[in-house]
PDB file of C-alpha atoms and ligand atoms in Angstrom:
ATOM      1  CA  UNK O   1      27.186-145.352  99.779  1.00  0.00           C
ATOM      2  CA  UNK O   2      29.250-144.956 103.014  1.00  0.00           C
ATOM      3  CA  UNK O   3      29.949-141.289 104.378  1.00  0.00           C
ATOM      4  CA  UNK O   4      32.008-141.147 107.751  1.00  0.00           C
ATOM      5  CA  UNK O   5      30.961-138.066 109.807  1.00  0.00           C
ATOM      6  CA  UNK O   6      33.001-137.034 112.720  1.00  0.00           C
ATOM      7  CA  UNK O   7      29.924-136.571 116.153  1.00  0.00           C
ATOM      8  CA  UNK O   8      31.305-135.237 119.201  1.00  0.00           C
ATOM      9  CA  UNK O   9      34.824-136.223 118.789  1.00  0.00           C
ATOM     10  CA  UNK O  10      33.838-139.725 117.080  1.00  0.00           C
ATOM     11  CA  UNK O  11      33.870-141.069 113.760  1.00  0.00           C
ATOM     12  CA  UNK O  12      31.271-143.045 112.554  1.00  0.00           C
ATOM     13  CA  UNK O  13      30.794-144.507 108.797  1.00  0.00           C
ATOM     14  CA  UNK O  14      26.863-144.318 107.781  1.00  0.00           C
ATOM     15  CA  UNK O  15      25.072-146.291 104.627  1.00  0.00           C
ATOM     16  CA  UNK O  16      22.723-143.420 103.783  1.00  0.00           C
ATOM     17  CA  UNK O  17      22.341-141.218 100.546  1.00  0.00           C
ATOM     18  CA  UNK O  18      24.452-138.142 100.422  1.00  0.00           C
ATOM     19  CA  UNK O  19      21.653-136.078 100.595  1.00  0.00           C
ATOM     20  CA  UNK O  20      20.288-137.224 103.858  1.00  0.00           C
ATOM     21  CA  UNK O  21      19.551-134.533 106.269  1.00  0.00           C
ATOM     22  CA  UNK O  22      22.483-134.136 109.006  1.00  0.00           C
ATOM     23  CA  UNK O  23      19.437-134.470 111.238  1.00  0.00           C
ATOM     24  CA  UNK O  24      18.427-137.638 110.048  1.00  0.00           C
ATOM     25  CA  UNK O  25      21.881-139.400 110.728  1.00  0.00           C
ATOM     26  CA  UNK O  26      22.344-138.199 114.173  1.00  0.00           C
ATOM     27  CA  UNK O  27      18.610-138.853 115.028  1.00  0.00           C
ATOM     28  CA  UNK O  28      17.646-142.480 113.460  1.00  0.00           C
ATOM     29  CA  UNK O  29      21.443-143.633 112.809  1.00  0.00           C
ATOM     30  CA  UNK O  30      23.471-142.581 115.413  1.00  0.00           C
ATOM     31  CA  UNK O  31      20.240-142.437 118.363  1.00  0.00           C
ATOM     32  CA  UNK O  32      21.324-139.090 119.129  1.00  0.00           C
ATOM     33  CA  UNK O  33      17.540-137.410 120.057  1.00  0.00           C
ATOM     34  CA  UNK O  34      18.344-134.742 121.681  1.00  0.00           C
ATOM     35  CA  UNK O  35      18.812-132.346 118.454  1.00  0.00           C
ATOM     36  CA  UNK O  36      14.866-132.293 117.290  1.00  0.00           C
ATOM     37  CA  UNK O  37      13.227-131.758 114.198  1.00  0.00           C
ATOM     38  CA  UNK O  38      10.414-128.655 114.002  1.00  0.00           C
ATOM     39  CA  UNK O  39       9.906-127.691 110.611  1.00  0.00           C
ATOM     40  CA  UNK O  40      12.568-129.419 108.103  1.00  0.00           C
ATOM     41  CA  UNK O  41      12.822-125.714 106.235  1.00  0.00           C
ATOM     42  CA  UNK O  42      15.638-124.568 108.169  1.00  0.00           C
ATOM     43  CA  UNK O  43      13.397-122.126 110.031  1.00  0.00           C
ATOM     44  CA  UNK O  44      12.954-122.822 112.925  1.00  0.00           C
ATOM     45  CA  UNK O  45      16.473-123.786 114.608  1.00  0.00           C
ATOM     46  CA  UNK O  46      15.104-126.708 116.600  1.00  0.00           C
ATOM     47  CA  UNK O  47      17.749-129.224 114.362  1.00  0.00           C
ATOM     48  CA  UNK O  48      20.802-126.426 115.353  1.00  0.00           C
ATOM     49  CA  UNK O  49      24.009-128.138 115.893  1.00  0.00           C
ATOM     50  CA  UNK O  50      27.681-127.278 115.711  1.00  0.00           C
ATOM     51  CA  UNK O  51      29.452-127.695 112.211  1.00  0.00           C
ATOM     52  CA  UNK O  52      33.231-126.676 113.304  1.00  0.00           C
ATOM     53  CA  UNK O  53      32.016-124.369 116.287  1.00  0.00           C
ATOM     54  CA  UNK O  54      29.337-122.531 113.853  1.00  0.00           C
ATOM     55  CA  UNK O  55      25.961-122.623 114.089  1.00  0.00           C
ATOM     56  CA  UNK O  56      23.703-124.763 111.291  1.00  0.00           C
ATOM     57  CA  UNK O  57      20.555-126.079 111.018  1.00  0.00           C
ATOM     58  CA  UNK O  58      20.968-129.592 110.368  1.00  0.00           C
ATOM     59  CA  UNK O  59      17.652-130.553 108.757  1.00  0.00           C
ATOM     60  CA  UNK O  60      18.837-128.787 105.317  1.00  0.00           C
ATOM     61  CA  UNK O  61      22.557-129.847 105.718  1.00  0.00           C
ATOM     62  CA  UNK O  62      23.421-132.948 103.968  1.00  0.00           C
ATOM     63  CA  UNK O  63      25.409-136.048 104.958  1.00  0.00           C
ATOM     64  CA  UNK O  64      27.662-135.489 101.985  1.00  0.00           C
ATOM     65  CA  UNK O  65      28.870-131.933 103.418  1.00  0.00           C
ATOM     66  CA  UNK O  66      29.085-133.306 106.642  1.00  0.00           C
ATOM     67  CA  UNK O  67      32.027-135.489 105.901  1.00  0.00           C
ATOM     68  CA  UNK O  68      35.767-133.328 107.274  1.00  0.00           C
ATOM     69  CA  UNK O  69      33.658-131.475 109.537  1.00  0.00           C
ATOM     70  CA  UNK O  70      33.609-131.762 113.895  1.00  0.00           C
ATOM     71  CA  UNK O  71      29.710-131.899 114.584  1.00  0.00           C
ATOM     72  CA  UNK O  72      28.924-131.115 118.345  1.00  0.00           C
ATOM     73  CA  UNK O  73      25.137-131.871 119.376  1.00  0.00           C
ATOM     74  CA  UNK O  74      23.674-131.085 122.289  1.00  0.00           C
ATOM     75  CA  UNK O  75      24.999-134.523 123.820  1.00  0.00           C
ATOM     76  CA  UNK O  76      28.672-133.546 123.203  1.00  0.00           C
ATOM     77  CA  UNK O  77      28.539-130.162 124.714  1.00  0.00           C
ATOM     78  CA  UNK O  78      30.157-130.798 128.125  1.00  0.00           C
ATOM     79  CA  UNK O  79      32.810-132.273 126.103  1.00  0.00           C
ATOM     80  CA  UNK O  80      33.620-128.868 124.888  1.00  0.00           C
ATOM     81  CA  UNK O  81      33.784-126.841 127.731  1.00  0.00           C
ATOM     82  CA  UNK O  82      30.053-124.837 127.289  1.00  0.00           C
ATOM     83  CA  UNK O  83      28.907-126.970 130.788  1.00  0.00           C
ATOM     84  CA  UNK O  84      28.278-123.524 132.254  1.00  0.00           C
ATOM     85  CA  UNK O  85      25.563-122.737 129.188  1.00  0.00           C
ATOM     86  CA  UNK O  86      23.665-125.824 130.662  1.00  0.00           C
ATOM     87  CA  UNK O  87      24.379-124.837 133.988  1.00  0.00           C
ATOM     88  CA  UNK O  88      22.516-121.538 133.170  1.00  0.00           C
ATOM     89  CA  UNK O  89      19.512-122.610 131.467  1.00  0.00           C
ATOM     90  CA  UNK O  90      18.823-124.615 134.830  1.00  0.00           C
ATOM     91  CA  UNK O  91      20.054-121.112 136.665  1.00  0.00           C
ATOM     92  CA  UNK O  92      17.257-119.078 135.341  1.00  0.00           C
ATOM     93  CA  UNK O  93      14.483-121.844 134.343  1.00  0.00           C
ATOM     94  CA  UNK O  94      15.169-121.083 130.836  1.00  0.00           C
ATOM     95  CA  UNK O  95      13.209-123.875 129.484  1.00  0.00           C
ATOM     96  CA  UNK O  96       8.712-123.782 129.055  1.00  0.00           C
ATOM     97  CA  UNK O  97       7.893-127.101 126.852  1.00  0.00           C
ATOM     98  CA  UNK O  98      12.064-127.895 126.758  1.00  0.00           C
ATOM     99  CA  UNK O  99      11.244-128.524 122.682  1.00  0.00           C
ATOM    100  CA  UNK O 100      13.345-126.025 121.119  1.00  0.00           C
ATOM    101  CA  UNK O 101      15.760-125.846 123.808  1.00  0.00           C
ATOM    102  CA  UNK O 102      18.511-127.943 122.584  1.00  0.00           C
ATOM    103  CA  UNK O 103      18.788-126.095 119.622  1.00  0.00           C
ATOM    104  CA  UNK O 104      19.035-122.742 121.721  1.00  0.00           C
ATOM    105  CA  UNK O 105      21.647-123.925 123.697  1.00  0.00           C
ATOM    106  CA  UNK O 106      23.264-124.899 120.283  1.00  0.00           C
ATOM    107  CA  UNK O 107      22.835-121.902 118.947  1.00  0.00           C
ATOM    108  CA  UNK O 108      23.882-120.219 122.307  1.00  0.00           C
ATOM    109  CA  UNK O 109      27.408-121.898 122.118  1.00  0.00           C
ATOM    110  CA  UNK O 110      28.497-120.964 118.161  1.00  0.00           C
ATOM    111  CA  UNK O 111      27.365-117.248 119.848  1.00  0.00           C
ATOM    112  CA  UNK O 112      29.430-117.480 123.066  1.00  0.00           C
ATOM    113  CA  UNK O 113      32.491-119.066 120.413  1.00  0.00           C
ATOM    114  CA  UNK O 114      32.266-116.216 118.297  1.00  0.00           C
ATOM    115  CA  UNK O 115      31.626-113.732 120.791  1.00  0.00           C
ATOM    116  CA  UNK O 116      32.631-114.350 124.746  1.00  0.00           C
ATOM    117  CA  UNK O 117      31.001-111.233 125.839  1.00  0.00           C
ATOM    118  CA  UNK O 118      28.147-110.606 123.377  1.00  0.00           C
ATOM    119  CA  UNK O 119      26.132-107.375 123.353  1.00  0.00           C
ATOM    120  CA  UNK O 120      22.524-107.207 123.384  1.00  0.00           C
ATOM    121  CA  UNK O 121      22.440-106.596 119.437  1.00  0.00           C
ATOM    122  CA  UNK O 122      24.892-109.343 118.836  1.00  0.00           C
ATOM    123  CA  UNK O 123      22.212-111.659 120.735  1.00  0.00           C
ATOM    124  CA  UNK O 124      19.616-110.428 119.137  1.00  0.00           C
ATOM    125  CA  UNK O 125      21.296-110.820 115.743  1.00  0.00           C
ATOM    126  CA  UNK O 126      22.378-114.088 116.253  1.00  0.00           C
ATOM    127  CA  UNK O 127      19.517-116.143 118.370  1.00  0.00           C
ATOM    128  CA  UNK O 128      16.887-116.428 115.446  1.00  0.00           C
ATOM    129  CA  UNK O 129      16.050-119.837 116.802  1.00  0.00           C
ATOM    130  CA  UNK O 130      12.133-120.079 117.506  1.00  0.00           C
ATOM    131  CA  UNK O 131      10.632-120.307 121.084  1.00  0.00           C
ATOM    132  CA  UNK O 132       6.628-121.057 120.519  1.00  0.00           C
ATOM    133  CA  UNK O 133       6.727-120.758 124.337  1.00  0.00           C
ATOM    134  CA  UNK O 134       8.195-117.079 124.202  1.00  0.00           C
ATOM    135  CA  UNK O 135      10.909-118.181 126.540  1.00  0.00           C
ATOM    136  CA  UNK O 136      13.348-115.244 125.050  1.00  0.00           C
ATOM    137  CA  UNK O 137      14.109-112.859 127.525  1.00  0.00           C
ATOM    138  CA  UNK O 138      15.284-116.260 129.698  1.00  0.00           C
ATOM    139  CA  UNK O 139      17.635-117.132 127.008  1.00  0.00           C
ATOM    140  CA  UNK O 140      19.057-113.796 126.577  1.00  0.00           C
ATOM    141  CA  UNK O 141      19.359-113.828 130.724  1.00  0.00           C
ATOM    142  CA  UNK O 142      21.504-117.616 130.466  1.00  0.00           C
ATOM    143  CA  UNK O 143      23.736-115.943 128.091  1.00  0.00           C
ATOM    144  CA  UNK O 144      24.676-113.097 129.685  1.00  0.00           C
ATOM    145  CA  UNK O 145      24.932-114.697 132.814  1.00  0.00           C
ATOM    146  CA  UNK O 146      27.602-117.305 131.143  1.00  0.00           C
ATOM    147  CA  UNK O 147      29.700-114.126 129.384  1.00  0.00           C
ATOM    148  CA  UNK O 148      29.231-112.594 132.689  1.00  0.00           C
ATOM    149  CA  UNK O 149      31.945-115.492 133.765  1.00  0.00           C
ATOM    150  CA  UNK O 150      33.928-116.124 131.697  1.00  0.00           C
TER     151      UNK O 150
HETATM  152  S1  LIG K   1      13.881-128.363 112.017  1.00  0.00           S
HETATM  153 FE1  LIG K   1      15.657-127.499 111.198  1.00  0.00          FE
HETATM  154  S2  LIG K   1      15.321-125.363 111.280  1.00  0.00           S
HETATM  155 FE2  LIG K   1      13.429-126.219 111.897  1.00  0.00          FE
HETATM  156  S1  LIG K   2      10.376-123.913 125.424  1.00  0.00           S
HETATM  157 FE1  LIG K   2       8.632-124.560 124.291  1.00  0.00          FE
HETATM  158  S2  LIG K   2       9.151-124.105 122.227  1.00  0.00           S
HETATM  159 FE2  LIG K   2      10.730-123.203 123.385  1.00  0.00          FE
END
């Protein structure tokens, strides 16, 4: 059954059960690898992309769901104006193994949407994603270094 999903401002029609992990599509159909998968449970954050500017984890969203929905991954984040979140994580050496980064700077953006200038509670609240490296207090510096200008 065809589903068309709407990736970083293009549509694209996939032959894949509705149930099929968001993940899945953007990784084997559309060759998008820069969104990774870590544990498949929704857990770990590692799959985060943009579902209309929010946050999800796309290894437990399906295809089906998908459909009406903007999807940003990582790829398609210049596109929407969060360059200076990139910018950032090369600012203060965010990234230790790089694995789990995309989905930080995923979850990073639905944050900075949400909330321009966001508090230290408000980042703590909101980046649950999971760093085995223990690169946290980096992230939290990239983010408040991209509220700090804008
Ligand atoms: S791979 Fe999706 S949350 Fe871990
Ligand atoms: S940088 Fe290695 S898991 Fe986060």
């Amino acid at each position: 059954m065809g589903f068309t999903i709407n990736v970083n401002g293009a549509d694209h029609t996939l032959e894949v059960d509705g149930d099929t992990p968001l993940l899945w599509a953007l990784r084997d159909n559309l060759h998008l690898n820069g969104t990774k998968f870590g544990c498949g449970i929704s857990a770990c954050g590692a799959c985060t992309v943009l579902v209309d500017g929010a946050a999800v984890r796309s290894c437990t969203y399906a295809v089906e769901d998908a459909e009406g929905t903007e999807i940003v991954s990582i790829e398609g984040l210049a596109d929407i104006g969060m360059v200076a979140l990139q910018d950032a994580w090369v600012e203060e050496d965010v990234p230790q193994c790089g694995y789990c980064q995309s989905g930080q700077i995923m979850a990073a953006a639905a944050l900075l949407n949400e909330i321009p200038q966001p508090t230290e509670a408000d980042i703590d609240a909101t980046m649950t994603n999971i760093c085995r490296c223990g690169t946290y207090s980096r992230i939290k510096k990239a983010i408040n270094r991209v509220a700090a200008d804008q």
